[in-house]
mmCIF file of C-alpha atoms in Angstrom:
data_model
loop_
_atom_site.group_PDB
_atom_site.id
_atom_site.type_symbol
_atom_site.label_atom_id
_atom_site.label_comp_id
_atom_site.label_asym_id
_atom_site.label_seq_id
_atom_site.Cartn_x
_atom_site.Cartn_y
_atom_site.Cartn_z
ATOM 1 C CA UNK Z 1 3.471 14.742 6.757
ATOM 2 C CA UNK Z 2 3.115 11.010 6.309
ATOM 3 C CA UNK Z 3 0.888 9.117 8.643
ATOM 4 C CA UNK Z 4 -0.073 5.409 9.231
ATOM 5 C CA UNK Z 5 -2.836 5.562 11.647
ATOM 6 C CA UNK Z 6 -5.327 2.868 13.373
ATOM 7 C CA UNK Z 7 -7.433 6.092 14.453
ATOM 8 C CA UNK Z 8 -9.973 8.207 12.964
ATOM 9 C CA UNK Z 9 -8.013 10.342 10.322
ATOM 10 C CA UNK Z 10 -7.881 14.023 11.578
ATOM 11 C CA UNK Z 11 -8.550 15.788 8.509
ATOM 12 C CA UNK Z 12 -8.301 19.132 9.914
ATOM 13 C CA UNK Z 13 -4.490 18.122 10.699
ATOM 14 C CA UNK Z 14 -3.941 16.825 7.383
ATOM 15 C CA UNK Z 15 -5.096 20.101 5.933
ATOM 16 C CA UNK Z 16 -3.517 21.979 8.267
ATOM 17 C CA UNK Z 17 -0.241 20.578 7.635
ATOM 18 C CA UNK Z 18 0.270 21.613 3.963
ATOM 19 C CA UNK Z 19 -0.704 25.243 4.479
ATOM 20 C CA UNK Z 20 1.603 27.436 2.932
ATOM 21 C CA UNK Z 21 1.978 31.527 2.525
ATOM 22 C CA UNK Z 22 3.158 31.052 -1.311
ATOM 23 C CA UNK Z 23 0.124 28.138 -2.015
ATOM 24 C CA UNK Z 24 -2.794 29.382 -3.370
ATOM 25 C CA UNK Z 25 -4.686 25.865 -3.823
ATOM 26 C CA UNK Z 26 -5.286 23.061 -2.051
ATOM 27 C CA UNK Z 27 -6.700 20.092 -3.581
ATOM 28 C CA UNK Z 28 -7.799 17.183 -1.237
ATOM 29 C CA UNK Z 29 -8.770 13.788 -2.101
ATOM 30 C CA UNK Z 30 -11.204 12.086 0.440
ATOM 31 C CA UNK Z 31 -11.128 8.030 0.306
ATOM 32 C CA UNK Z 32 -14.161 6.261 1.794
ATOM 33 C CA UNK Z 33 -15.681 3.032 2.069
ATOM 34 C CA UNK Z 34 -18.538 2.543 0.090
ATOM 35 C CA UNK Z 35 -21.787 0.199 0.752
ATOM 36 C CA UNK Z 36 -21.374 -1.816 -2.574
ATOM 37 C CA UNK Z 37 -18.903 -3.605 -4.243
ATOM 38 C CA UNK Z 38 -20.293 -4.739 -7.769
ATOM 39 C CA UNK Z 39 -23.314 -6.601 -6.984
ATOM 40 C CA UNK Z 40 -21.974 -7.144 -2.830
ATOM 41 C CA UNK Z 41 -23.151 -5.576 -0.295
ATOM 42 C CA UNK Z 42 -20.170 -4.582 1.747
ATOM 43 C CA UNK Z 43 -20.543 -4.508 5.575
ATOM 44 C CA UNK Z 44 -17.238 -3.388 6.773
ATOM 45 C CA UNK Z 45 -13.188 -3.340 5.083
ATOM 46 C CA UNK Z 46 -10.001 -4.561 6.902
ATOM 47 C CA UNK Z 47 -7.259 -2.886 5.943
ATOM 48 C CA UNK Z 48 -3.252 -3.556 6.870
ATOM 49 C CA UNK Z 49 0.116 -1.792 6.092
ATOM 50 C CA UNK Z 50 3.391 -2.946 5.644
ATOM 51 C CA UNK Z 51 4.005 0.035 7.649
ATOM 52 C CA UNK Z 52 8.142 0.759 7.191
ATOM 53 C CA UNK Z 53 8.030 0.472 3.637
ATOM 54 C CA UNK Z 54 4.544 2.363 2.815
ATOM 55 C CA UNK Z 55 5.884 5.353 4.512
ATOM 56 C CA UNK Z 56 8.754 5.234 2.119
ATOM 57 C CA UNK Z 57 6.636 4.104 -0.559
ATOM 58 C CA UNK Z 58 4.441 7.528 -0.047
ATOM 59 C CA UNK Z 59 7.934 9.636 0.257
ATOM 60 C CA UNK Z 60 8.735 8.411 -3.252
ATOM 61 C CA UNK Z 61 5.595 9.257 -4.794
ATOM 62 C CA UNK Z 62 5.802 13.133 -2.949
ATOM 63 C CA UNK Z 63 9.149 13.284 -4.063
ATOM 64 C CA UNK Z 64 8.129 12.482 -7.456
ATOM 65 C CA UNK Z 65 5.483 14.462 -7.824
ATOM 66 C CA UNK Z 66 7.803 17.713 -6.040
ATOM 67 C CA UNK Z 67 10.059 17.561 -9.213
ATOM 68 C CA UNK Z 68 6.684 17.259 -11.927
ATOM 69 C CA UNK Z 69 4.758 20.247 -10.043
ATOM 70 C CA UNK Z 70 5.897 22.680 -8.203
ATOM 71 C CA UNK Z 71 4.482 21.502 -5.195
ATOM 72 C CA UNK Z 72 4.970 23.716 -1.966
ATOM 73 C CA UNK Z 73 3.795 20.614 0.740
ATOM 74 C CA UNK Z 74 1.979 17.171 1.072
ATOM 75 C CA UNK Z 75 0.063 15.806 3.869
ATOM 76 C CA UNK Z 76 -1.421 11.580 3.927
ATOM 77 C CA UNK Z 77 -2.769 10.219 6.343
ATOM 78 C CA UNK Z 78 -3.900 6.509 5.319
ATOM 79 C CA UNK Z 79 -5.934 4.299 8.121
ATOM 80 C CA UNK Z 80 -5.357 0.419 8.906
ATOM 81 C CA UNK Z 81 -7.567 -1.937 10.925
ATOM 82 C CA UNK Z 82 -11.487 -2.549 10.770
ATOM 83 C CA UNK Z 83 -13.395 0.179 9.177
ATOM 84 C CA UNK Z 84 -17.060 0.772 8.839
ATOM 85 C CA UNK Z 85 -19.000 1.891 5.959
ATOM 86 C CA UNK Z 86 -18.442 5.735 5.291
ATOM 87 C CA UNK Z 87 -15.030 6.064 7.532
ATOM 88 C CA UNK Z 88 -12.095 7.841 5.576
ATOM 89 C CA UNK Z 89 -9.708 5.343 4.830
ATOM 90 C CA UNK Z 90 -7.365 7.957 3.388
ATOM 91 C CA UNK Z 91 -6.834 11.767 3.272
ATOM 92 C CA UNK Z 92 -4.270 13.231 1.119
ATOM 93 C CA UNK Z 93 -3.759 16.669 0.352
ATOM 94 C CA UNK Z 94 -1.511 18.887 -1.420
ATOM 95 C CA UNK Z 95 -0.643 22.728 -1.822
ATOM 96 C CA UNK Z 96 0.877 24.586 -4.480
ATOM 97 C CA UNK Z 97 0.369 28.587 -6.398
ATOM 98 C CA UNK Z 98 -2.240 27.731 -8.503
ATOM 99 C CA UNK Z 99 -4.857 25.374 -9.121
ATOM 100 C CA UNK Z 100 -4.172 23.536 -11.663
ATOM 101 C CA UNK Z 101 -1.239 21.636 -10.539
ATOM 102 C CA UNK Z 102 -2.830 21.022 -7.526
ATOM 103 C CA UNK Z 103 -5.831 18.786 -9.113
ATOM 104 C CA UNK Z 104 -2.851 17.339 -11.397
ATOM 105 C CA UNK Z 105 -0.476 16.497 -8.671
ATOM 106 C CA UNK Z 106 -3.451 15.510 -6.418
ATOM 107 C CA UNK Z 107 -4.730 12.733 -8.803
ATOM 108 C CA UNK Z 108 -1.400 11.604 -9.547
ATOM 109 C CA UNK Z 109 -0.070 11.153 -6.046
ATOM 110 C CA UNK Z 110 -3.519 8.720 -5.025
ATOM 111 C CA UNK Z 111 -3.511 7.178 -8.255
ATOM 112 C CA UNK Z 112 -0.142 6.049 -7.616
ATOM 113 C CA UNK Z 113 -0.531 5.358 -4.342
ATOM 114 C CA UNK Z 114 -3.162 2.966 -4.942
ATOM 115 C CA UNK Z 115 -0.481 0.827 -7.182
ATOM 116 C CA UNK Z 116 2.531 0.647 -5.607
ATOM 117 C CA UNK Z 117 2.061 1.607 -1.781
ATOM 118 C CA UNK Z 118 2.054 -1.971 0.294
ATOM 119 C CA UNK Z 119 -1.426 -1.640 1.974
ATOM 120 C CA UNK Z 120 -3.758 -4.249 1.616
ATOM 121 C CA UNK Z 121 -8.132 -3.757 1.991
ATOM 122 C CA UNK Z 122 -10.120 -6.823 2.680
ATOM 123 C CA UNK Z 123 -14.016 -6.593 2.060
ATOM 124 C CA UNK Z 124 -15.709 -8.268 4.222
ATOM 125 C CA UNK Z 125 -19.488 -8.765 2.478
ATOM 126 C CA UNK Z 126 -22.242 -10.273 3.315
ATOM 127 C CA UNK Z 127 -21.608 -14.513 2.470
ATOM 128 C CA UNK Z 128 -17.380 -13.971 2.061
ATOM 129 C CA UNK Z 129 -14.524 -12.042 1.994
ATOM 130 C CA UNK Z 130 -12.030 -11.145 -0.419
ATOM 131 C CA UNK Z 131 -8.602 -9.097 -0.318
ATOM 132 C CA UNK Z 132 -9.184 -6.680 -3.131
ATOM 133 C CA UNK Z 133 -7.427 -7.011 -5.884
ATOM 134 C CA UNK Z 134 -5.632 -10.185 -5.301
ATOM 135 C CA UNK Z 135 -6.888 -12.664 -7.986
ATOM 136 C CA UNK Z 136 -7.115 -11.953 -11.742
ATOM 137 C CA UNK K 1 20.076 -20.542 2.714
ATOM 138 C CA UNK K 2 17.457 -19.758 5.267
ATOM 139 C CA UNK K 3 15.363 -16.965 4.630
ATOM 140 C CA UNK K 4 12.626 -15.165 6.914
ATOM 141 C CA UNK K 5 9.689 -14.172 5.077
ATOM 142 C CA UNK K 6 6.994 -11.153 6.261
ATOM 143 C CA UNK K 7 4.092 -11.681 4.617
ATOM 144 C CA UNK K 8 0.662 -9.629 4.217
ATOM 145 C CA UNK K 9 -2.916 -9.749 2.719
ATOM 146 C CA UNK K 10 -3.652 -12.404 0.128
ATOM 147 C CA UNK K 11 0.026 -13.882 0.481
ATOM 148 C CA UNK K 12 -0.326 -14.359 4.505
ATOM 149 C CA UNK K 13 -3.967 -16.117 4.476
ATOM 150 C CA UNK K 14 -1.733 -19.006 1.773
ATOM 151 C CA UNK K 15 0.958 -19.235 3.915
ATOM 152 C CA UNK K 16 -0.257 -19.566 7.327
ATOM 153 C CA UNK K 17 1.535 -17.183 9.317
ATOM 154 C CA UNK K 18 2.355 -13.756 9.992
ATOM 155 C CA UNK K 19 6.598 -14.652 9.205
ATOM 156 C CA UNK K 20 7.760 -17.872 7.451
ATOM 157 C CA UNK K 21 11.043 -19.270 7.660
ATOM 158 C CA UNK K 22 11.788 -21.028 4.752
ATOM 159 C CA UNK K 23 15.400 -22.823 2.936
ATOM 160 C CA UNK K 24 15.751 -22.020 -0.387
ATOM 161 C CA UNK K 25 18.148 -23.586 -3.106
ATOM 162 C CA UNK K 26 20.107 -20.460 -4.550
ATOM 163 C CA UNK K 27 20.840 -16.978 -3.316
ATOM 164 C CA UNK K 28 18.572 -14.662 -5.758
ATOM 165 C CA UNK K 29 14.854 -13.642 -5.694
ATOM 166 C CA UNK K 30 13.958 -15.367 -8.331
ATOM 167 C CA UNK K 31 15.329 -18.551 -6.967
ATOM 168 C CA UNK K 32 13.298 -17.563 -3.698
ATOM 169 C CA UNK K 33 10.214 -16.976 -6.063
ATOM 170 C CA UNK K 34 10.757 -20.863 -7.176
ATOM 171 C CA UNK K 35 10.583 -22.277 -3.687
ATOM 172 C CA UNK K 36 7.504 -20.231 -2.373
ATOM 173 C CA UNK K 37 5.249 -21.118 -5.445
ATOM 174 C CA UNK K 38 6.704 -24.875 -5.350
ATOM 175 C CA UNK K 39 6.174 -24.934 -1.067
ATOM 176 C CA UNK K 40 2.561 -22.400 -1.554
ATOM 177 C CA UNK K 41 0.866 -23.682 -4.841
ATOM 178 C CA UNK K 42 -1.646 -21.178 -4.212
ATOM 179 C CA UNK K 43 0.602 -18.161 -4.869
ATOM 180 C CA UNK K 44 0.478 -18.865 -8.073
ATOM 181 C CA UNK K 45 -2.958 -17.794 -8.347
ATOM 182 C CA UNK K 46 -2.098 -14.233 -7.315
ATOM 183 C CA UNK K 47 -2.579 -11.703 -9.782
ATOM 184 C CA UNK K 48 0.768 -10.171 -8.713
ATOM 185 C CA UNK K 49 3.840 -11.227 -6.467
ATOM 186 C CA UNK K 50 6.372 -8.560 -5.766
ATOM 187 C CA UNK K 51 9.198 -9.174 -3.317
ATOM 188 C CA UNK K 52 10.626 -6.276 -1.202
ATOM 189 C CA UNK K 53 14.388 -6.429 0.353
ATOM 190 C CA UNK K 54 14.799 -4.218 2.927
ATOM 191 C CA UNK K 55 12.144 -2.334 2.633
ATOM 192 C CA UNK K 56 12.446 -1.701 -1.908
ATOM 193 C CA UNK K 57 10.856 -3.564 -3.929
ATOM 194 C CA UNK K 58 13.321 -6.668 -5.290
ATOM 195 C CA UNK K 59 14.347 -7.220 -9.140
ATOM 196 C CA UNK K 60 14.728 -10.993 -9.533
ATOM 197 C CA UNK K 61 18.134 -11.022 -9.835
ATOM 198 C CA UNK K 62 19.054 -9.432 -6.591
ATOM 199 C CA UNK K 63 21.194 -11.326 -4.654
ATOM 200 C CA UNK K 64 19.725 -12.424 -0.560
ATOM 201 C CA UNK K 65 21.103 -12.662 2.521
ATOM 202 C CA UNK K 66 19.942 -14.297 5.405
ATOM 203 C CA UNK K 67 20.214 -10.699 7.446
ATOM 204 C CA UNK K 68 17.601 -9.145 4.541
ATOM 205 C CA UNK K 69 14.519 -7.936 5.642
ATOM 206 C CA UNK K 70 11.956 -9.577 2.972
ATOM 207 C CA UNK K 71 8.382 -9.072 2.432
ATOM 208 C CA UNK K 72 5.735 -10.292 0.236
ATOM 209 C CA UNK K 73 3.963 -8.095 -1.513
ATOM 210 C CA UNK K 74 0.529 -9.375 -2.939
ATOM 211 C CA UNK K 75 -0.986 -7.088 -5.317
ATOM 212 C CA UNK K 76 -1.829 -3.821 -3.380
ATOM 213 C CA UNK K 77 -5.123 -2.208 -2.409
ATOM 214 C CA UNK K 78 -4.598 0.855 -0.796
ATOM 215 C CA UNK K 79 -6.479 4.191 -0.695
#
């Protein structure tokens, strides 16, 4: 399951979709927003998705990761628009037999995500705003 | 050539606009890469610039069309 959502993410459906009778783990990763960036104080983040292409972005890194573990199923679910200060801007999770692989193939698939899926966060802090990232 | 451009984040907030249309001398990305930095100076100060075609991102030697699909992609920030 790969989802681009404007919603509240609906972790129990994100979970629920990777359940699977020959998994025995599933590792989640929770992404939040967080009160501080640096010294900032951060009052809210704007995120947006170059929708088309982040889904198949996402498939690649699944895919990917399928052939490295043996992963059994993968569920995102990645938010756009305004959010507020603890709201889960993305839920991933993944099953697979044991354990192990699971915390592997869970820190791969966000770690990658975060460098080559096209979504973009802008903080908006208290005196600016900045899209993350974008200058050196 | 004429080329439509989507653009997003950093890139969009340079350029003005949700889509660009914009002529470029040339037929590759790279040539397209010359005419946004040379029409958007401040691209240049973008930690990163990929172009996707279609949807994947774009070596700078692939060859356009005006039918492509392109997009911008400023450094991403996801997750």
């Amino acid at each position: 399951m790969i989802e681009i959502t404007s919603n509240k993410i609906d972790r129990e459906k994100v979970l629920g979709a990777v359940a699977h009778l020959e998994g025995g783990a599933i590792c989640t990763f929770i992404g939040t927003v967080r009160s501080k960036t640096a010294d900032k104080k951060v009052l809210r983040l704007e995120y947006e998705c170059y929708e088309p292409m982040a889904i198949q972005e996402i498939q690649k890194i699944i895919d990917f990761a399928k052939v490295k573990w043996p992963v059994l199923a993968v569920a995102v679910s990645h938010r756009v628009g305004t959010l507020q200060l603890g709201d889960e801007a993305v839920v991933l999770a993944v099953s697979t037999p044991h354990r192990k692989e699971s915390f592997e193939a869970c820190q791969f698939m966000i770690d990658t995500l975060k460098q080559t899926v096209p979504i973009w966060k802008k903080e908006i802090f208290e005196g600016g705003e900045e899209w993350v990232s974008a200058h050196p | 050539m004429e080329l439509k451009i989507k653009t997003f984040g950093a890139a969009r907030d340079m350029m003005g606009g949700k889509e660009v249309v914009i002529k470029i001398n040339g037929t590759n990305v790279c040539d397209l890469r010359k005419t946004l930095v040379a029409t958007y100076p401040a691209l240049a100060d973008l930690r990163s610039l990929l172009i996707a075609v279609n949807q994947q991102y774009a070596e700078d030697s692939q060859q356009l069309k005006e039918t492509d699909e392109i997009a911008l992609i400023p450094p991403v920030s996801g997750g």
